Short mmCIF file of C-alpha atoms in Angstrom, two decimals:
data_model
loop_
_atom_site.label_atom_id
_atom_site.label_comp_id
_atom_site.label_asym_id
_atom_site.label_seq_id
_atom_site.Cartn_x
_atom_site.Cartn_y
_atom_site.Cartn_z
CA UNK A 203 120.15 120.80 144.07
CA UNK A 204 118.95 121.66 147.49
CA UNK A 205 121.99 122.92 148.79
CA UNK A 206 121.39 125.54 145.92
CA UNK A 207 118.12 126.68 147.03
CA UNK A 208 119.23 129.41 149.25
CA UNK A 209 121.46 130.87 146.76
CA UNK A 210 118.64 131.14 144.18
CA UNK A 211 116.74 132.82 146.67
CA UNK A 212 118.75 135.19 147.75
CA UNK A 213 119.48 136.26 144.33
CA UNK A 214 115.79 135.94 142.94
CA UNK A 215 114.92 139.40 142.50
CA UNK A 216 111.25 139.56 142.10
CA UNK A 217 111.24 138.28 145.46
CA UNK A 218 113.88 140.40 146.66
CA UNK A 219 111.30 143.25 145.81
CA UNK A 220 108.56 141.30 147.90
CA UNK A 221 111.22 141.09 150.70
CA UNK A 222 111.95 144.93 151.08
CA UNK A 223 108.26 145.74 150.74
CA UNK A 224 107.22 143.68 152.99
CA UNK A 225 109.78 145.36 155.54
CA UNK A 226 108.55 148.47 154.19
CA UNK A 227 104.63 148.35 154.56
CA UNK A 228 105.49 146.05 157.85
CA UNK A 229 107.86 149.02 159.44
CA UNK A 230 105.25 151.42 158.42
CA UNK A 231 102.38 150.01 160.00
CA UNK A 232 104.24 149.62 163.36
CA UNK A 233 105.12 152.89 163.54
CA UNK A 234 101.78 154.01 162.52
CA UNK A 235 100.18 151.90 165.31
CA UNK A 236 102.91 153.48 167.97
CA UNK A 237 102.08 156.95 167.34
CA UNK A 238 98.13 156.50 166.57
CA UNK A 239 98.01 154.81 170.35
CA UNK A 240 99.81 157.53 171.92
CA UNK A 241 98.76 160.35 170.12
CA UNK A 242 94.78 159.03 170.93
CA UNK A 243 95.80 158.30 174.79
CA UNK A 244 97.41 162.52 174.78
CA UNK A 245 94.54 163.11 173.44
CA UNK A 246 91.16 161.91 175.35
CA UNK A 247 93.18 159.95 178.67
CA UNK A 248 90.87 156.92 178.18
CA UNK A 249 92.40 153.54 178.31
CA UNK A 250 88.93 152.61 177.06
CA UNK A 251 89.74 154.50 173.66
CA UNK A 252 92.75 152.26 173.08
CA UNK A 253 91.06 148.71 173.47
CA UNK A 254 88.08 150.49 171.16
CA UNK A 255 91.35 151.23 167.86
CA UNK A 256 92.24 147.72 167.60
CA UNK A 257 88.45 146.84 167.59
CA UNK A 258 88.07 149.71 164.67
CA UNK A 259 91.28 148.35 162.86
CA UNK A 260 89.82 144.52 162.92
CA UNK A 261 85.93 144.96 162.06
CA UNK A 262 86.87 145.22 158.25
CA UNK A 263 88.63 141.76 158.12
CA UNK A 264 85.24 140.27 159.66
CA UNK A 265 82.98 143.28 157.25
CA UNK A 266 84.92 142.69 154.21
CA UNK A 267 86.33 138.80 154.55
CA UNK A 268 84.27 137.46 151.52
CA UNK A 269 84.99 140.34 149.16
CA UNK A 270 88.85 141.09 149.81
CA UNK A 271 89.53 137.46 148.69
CA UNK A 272 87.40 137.64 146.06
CA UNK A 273 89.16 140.90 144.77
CA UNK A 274 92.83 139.16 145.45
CA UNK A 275 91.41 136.67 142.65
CA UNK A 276 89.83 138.41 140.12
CA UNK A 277 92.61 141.77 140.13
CA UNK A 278 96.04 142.24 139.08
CA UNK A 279 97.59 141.63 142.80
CA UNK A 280 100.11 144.06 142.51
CA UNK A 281 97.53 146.43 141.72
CA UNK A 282 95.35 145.68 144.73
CA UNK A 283 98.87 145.68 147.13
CA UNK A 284 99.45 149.22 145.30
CA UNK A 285 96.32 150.50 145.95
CA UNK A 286 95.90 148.91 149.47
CA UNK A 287 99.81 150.54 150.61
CA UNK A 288 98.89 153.93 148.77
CA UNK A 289 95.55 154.24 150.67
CA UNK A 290 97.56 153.86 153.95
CA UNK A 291 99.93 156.27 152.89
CA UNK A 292 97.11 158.80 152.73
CA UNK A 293 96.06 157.57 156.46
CA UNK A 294 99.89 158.71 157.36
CA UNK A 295 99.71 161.77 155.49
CA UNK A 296 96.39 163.08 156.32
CA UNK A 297 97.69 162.51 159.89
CA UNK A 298 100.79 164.20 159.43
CA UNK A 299 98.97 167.25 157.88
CA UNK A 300 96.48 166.89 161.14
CA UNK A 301 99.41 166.62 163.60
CA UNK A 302 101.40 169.97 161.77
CA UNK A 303 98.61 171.99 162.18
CA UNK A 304 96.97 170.82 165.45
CA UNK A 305 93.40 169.45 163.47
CA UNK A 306 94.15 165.96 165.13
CA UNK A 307 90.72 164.85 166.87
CA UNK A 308 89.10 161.43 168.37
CA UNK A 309 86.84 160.57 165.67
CA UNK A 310 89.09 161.53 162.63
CA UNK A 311 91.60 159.05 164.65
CA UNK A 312 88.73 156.11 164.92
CA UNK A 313 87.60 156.93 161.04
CA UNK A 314 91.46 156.60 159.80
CA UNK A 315 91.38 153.49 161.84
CA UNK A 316 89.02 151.68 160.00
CA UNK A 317 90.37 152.87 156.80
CA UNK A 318 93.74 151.65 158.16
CA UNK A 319 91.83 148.65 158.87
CA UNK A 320 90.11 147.92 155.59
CA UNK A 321 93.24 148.95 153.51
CA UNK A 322 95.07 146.17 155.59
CA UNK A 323 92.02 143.41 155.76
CA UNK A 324 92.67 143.59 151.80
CA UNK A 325 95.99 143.79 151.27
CA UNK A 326 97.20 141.15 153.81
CA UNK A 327 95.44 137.85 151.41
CA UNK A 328 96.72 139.43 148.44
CA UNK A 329 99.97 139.77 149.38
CA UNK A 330 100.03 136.31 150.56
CA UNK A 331 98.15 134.78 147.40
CA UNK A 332 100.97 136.66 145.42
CA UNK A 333 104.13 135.67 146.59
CA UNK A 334 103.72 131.65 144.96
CA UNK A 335 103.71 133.35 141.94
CA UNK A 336 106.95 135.24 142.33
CA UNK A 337 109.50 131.85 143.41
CA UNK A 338 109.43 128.54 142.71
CA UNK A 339 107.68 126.27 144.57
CA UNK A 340 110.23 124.26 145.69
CA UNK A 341 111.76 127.27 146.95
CA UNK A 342 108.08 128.67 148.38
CA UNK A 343 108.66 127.28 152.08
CA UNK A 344 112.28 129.32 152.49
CA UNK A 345 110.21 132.43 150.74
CA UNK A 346 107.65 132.12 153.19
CA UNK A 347 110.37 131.89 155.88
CA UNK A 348 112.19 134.97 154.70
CA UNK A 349 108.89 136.81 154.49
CA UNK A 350 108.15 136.28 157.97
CA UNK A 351 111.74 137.65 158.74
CA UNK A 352 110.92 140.66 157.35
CA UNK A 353 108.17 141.05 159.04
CA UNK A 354 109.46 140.03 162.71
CA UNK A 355 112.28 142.43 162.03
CA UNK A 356 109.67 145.35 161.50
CA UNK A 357 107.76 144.36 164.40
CA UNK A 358 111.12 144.54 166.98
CA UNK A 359 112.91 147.40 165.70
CA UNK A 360 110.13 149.75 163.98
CA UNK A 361 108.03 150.20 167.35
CA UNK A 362 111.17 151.23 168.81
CA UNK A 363 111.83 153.59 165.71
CA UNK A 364 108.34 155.23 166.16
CA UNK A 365 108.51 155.70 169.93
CA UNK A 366 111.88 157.52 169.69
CA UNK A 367 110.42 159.85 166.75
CA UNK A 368 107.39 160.68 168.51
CA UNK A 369 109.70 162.28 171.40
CA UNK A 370 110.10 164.80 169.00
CA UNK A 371 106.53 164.85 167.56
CA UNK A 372 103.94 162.74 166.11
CA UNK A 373 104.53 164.70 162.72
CA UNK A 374 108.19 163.07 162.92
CA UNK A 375 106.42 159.78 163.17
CA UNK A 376 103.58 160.09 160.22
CA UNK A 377 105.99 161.60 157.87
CA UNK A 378 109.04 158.94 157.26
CA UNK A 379 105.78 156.30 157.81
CA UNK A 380 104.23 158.02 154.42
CA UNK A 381 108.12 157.58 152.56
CA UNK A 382 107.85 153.77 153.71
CA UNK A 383 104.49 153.53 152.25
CA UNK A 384 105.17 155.03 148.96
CA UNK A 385 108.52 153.00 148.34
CA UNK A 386 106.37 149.36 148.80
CA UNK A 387 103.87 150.50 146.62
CA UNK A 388 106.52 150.99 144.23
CA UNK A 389 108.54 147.57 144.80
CA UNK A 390 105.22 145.62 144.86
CA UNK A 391 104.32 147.55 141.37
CA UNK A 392 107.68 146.13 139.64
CA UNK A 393 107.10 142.75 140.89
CA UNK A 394 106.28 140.56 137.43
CA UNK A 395 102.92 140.31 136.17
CA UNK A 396 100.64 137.36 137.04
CA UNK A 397 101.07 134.23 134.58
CA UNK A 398 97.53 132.56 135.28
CA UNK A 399 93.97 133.89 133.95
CA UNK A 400 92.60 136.45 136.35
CA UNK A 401 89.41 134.98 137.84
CA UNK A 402 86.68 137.21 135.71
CA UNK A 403 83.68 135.65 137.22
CA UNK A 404 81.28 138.40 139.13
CA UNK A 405 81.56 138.89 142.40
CA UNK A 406 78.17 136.49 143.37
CA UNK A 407 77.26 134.76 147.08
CA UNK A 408 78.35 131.48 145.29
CA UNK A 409 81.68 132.71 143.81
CA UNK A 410 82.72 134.71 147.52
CA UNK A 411 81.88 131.01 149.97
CA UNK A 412 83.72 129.21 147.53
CA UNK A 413 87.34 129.73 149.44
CA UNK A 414 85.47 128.63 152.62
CA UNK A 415 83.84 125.32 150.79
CA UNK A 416 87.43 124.87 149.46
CA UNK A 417 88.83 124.74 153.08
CA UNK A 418 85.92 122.37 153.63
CA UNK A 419 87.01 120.30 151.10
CA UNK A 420 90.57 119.59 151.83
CA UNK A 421 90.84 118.20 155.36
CA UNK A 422 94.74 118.90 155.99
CA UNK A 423 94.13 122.74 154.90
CA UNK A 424 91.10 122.79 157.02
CA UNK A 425 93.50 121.25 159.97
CA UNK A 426 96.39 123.20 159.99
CA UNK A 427 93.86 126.20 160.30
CA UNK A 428 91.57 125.56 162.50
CA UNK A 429 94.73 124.06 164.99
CA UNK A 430 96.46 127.32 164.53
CA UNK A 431 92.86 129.07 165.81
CA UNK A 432 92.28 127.15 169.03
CA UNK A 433 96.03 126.70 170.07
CA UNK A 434 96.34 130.79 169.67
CA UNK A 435 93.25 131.08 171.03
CA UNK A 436 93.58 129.15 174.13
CA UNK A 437 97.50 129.60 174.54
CA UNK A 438 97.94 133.28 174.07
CA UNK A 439 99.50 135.62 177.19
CA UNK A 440 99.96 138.43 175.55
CA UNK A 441 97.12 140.46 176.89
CA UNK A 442 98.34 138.97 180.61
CA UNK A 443 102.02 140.57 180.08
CA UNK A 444 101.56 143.86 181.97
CA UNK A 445 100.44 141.87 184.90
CA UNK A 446 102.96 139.50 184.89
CA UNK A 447 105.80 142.05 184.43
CA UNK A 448 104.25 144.06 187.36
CA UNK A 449 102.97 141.60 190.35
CA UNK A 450 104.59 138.35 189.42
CA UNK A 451 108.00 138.82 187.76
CA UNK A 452 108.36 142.03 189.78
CA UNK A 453 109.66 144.08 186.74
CA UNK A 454 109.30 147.67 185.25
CA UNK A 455 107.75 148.97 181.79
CA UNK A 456 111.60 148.17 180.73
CA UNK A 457 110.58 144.86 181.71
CA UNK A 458 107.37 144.97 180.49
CA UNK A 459 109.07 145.81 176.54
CA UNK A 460 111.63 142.84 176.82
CA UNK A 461 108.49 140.22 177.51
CA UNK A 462 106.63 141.57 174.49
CA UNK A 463 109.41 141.43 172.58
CA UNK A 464 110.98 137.97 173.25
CA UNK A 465 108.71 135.81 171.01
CA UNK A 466 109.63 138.16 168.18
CA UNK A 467 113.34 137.58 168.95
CA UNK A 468 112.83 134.02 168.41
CA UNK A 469 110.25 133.91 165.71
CA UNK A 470 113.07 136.18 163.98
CA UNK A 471 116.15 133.88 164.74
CA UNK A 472 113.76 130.57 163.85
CA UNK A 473 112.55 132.63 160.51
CA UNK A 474 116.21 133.13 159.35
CA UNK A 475 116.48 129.24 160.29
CA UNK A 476 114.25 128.19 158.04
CA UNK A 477 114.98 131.23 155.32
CA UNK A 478 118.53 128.82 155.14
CA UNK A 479 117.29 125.21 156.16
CA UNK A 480 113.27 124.80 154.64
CA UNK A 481 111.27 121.94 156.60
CA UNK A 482 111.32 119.01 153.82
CA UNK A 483 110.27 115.85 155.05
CA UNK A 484 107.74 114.83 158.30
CA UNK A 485 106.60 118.41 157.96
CA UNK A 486 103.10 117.21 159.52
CA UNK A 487 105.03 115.64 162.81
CA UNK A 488 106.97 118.58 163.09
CA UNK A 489 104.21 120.72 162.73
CA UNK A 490 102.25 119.23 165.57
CA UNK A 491 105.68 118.74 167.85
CA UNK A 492 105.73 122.91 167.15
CA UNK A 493 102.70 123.53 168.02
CA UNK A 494 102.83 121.46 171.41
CA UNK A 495 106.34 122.94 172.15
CA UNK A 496 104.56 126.25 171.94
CA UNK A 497 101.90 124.74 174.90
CA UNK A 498 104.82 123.72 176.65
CA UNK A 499 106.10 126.81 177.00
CA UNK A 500 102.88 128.82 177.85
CA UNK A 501 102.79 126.40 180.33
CA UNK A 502 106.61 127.00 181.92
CA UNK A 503 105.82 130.72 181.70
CA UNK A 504 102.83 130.67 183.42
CA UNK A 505 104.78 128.82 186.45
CA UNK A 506 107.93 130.87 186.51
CA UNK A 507 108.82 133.67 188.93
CA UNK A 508 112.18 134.26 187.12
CA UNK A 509 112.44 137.52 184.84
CA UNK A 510 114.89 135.89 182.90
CA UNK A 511 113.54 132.24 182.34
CA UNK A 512 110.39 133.86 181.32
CA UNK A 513 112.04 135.55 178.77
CA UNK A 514 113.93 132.69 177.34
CA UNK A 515 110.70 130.60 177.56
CA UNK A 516 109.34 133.31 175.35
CA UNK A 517 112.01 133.07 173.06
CA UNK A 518 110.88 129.54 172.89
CA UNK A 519 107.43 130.33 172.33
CA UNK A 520 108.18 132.36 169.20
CA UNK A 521 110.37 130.21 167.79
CA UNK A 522 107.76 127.12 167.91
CA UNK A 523 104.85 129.03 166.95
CA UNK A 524 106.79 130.60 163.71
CA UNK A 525 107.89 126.75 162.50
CA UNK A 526 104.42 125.54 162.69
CA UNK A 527 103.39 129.12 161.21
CA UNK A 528 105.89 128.46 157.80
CA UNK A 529 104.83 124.90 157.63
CA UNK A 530 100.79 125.57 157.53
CA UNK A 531 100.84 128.84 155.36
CA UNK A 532 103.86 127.09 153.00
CA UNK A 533 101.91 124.18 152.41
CA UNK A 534 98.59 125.69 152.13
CA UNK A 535 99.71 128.04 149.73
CA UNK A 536 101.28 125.20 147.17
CA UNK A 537 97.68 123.12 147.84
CA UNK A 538 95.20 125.77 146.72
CA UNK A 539 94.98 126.73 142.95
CA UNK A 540 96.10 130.06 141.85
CA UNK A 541 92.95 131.23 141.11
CA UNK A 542 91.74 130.42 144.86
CA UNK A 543 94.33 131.55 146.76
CA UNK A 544 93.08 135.08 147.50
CA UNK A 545 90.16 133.77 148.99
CA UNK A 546 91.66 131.18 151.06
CA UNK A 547 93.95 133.06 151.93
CA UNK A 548 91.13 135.73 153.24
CA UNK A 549 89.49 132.95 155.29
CA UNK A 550 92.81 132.18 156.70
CA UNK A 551 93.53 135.94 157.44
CA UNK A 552 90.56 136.13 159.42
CA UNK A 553 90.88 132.52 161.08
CA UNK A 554 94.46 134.46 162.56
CA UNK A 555 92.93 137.51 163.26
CA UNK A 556 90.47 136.01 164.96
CA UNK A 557 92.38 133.72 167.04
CA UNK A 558 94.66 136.78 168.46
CA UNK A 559 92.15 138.71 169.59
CA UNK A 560 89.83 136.71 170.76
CA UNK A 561 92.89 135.05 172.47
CA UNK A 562 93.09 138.22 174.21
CA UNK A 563 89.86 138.28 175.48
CA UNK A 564 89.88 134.45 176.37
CA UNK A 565 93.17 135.14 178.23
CA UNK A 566 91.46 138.25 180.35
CA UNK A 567 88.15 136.25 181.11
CA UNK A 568 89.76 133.29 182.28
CA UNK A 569 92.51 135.52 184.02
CA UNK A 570 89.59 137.38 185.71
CA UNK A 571 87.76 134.32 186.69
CA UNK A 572 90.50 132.15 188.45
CA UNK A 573 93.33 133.98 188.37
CA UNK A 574 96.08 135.39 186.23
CA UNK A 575 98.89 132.21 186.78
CA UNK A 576 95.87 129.65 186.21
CA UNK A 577 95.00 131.30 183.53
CA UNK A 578 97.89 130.75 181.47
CA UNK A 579 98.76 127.10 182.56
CA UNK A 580 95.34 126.30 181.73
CA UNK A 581 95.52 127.69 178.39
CA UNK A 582 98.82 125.90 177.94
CA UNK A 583 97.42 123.07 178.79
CA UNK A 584 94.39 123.83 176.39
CA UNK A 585 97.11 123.90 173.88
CA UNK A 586 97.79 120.29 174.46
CA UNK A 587 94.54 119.48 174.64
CA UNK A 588 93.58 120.77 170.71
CA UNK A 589 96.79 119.17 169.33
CA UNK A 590 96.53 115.64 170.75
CA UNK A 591 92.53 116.10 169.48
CA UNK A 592 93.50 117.22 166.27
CA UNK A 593 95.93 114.45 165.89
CA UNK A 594 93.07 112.00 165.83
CA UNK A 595 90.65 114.60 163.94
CA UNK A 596 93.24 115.14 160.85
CA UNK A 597 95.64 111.85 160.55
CA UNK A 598 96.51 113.01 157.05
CA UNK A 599 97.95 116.32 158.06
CA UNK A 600 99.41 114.17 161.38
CA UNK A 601 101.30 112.10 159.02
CA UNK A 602 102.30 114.59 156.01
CA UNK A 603 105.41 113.62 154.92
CA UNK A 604 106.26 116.46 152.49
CA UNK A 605 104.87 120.21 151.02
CA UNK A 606 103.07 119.70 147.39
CA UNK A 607 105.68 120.51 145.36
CA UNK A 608 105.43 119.97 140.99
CA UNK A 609 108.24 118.14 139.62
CA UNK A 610 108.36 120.61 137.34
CA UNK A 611 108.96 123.15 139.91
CA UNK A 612 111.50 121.42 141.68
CA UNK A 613 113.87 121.01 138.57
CA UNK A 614 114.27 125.12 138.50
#
């Protein structure tokens, strides 16, 4: 019975494991990224350097986007999780060892980046190819939901965490990060072994396009991703934060923190939402009404001069873009075969990588060009734009009444 969903999720333990390692390897990676920023910024003064990390940390996902999904599909998963969290545990502890004896430099920082990077780039599809094989399907969309709590939770309170350590040393910041590492790789190691074939096909050009000529193939999967890359794309602030918190909303760096975290307060409270009440019917209107909610609001924040109505319009924003976020990874997950989901889910990776920082760099250009305010309302209204378009592009996913759930699945 639906009403027993919850209950079944809460006490299914294989994804109760999933849950705390996502926290885990989530939490870890914050508080990684906290005290690799600062410790390069002590170190060299550039600004320049810090732009040039998250470039280091993303070129694997575009170097490596073919292979990491095709490794997702043809490996034991909670292997290639394992491996992935233990490599980044290294990252922590080689920086720990560097920070306790003062052998920190620049380029050892930009190498460990791009290992950070890579380790991510293939753990991220793998971890989201594995959970459908952990819970039910009919209980995937409140999995996905709960996941995402996890991992909103990690990214408001672990920055925090890592910024109060680091007042008393960036060793006090890579150690506990190297404990949080270790303990996912063991949850994700206990999780239950994979019940489908592994994929033992080599590793060929044909075999590594195939998850993009699988989006091609299914127009609602190719829909709900490619909306979720122009709406970011065109509707993302974050980059313009600083300046709003500084010339427009007339605020400090206290300020500054509350803005960035707002959407992460309400993609938390809407992920705990929908952890307890799962999107089950018109999931393709509400989808769309999410996404133009979240242009809406880009839109309102843009406009406002008030500290506080900007940050309850970023609540907002959060909140919208985490509904469509559960609906289009829930149902694209339940729509691709087992054996494909690594790679799909590698394209998709990429499609959201992508789409947040190029986002960023849209947001600066335009900001630079006409203005920061104009900027933002126009992306807003770019936002608009894209979902009444893809309305008319995709009717199928417009009109989806329902996730693809077995009947078989639902009866567990």
């Amino acid at each position: 019975m639906p009403s027993q969903e919850p209950l079944l999720l809460r006490h299914h333990r294989p994804f109760l494991a999933f849950w705390f390692a996502r926290i885990f390897t989530a939490s870890g990676f914050q508080m990684l990224t906290v005290a690799i920023g600062w410790n390069l910024y002590q170190l060299t003064g550039n600004v320049l350097d810090l732009g040039l990390v998250g470039l280091v940390e993303f070129a694997p996902r575009v170097l490596f986007m073919l292979h990491t999904g095709h490794v997702a599909d043809r490996y034991d998963r909670r292997k290639v999780a394992a491996i992935c969290q233990s490599l980044q545990a290294l990252i922590a502890l080689a920086l720990a060892i560097g920070s306790a004896t003062d052998h920190v430099t620049r380029e050892m920082i930009f190498i460990l980046a791009f290992l950070l990077g890579a380790a991510r780039s293939f753990e991220m599809p793998t971890t989201q190819a594995l959970l459908p094989s952990i819970v039910p399907s009919a209980l995937f969309p409140r999995a996905v939901a709960a996941a995402q709590s996890a991992q909103q939770s990690a990214t408001i309170v672990a920055p925090a965490l890592g910024g109060l350590l680091y007042a008393f040393g960036s060793v006090w910041v890579y150690g506990p990060t190297v404990l949080l590492y270790v303990i996912a790789c063991t949850l994700m190691l206990n999780l239950p072994a994979r019940q489908t074939p592994l994929n033992k096909g080599k590793a060929t050009l044909d075999s590594l396009l195939a998850g993009i000529r699988f989006i091609r193939s299914r127009p609602d999967i190719l829909g709900a991703i490619s909306l979720d890359l122009f709406a970011v794309l065109l509707g993302g602030a974050t980059a313009l934060l600083p300046v709003f918190a500084k010339d427009i909303l007339l605020t400090g760096p206290w300020g500054l923190g509350l803005l960035r975290s707002a959407p992460a307060v309400g993609a938390l409270g809407m992920s705990l939402f929908l952890a307890r009440f799962a999107v089950e019917r018109n999931v393709g209107r509400v989808m769309f009404t999410a996404v133009g909610v979240f242009g809406v609001a880009t839109i309102a924040f843009g406009l406002s001069t008030s500290f506080w109505f900007s940050l309850a319009v970023l609540v907002v924003l959060g909140a919208a873009d985490m509904i469509s976020m559960v609906i289009r990874a829930s149902f694209v997950q339940l729509e691709t075969p087992d054996e494909m989901r690594g790679r799909v889910s590698a394209v998709n990776g990429l499609f959201i990588g992508a789409s947040n920082q190029l986002g960023e760099f849209e947001s600066g250009l335009t900001a630079h060009w006409f203005g920061t305010v104009p900027a933002v309302v126009m992306g807003g209204i770019g936002t608009l734009v894209v979902t009444g378009t893809w309305i008319k592009l995709f009717p199928s996913l417009a009109n989806r009444d329902r996730m693809h759930v077995p009947m078989e699945e639902v009866k567990v």
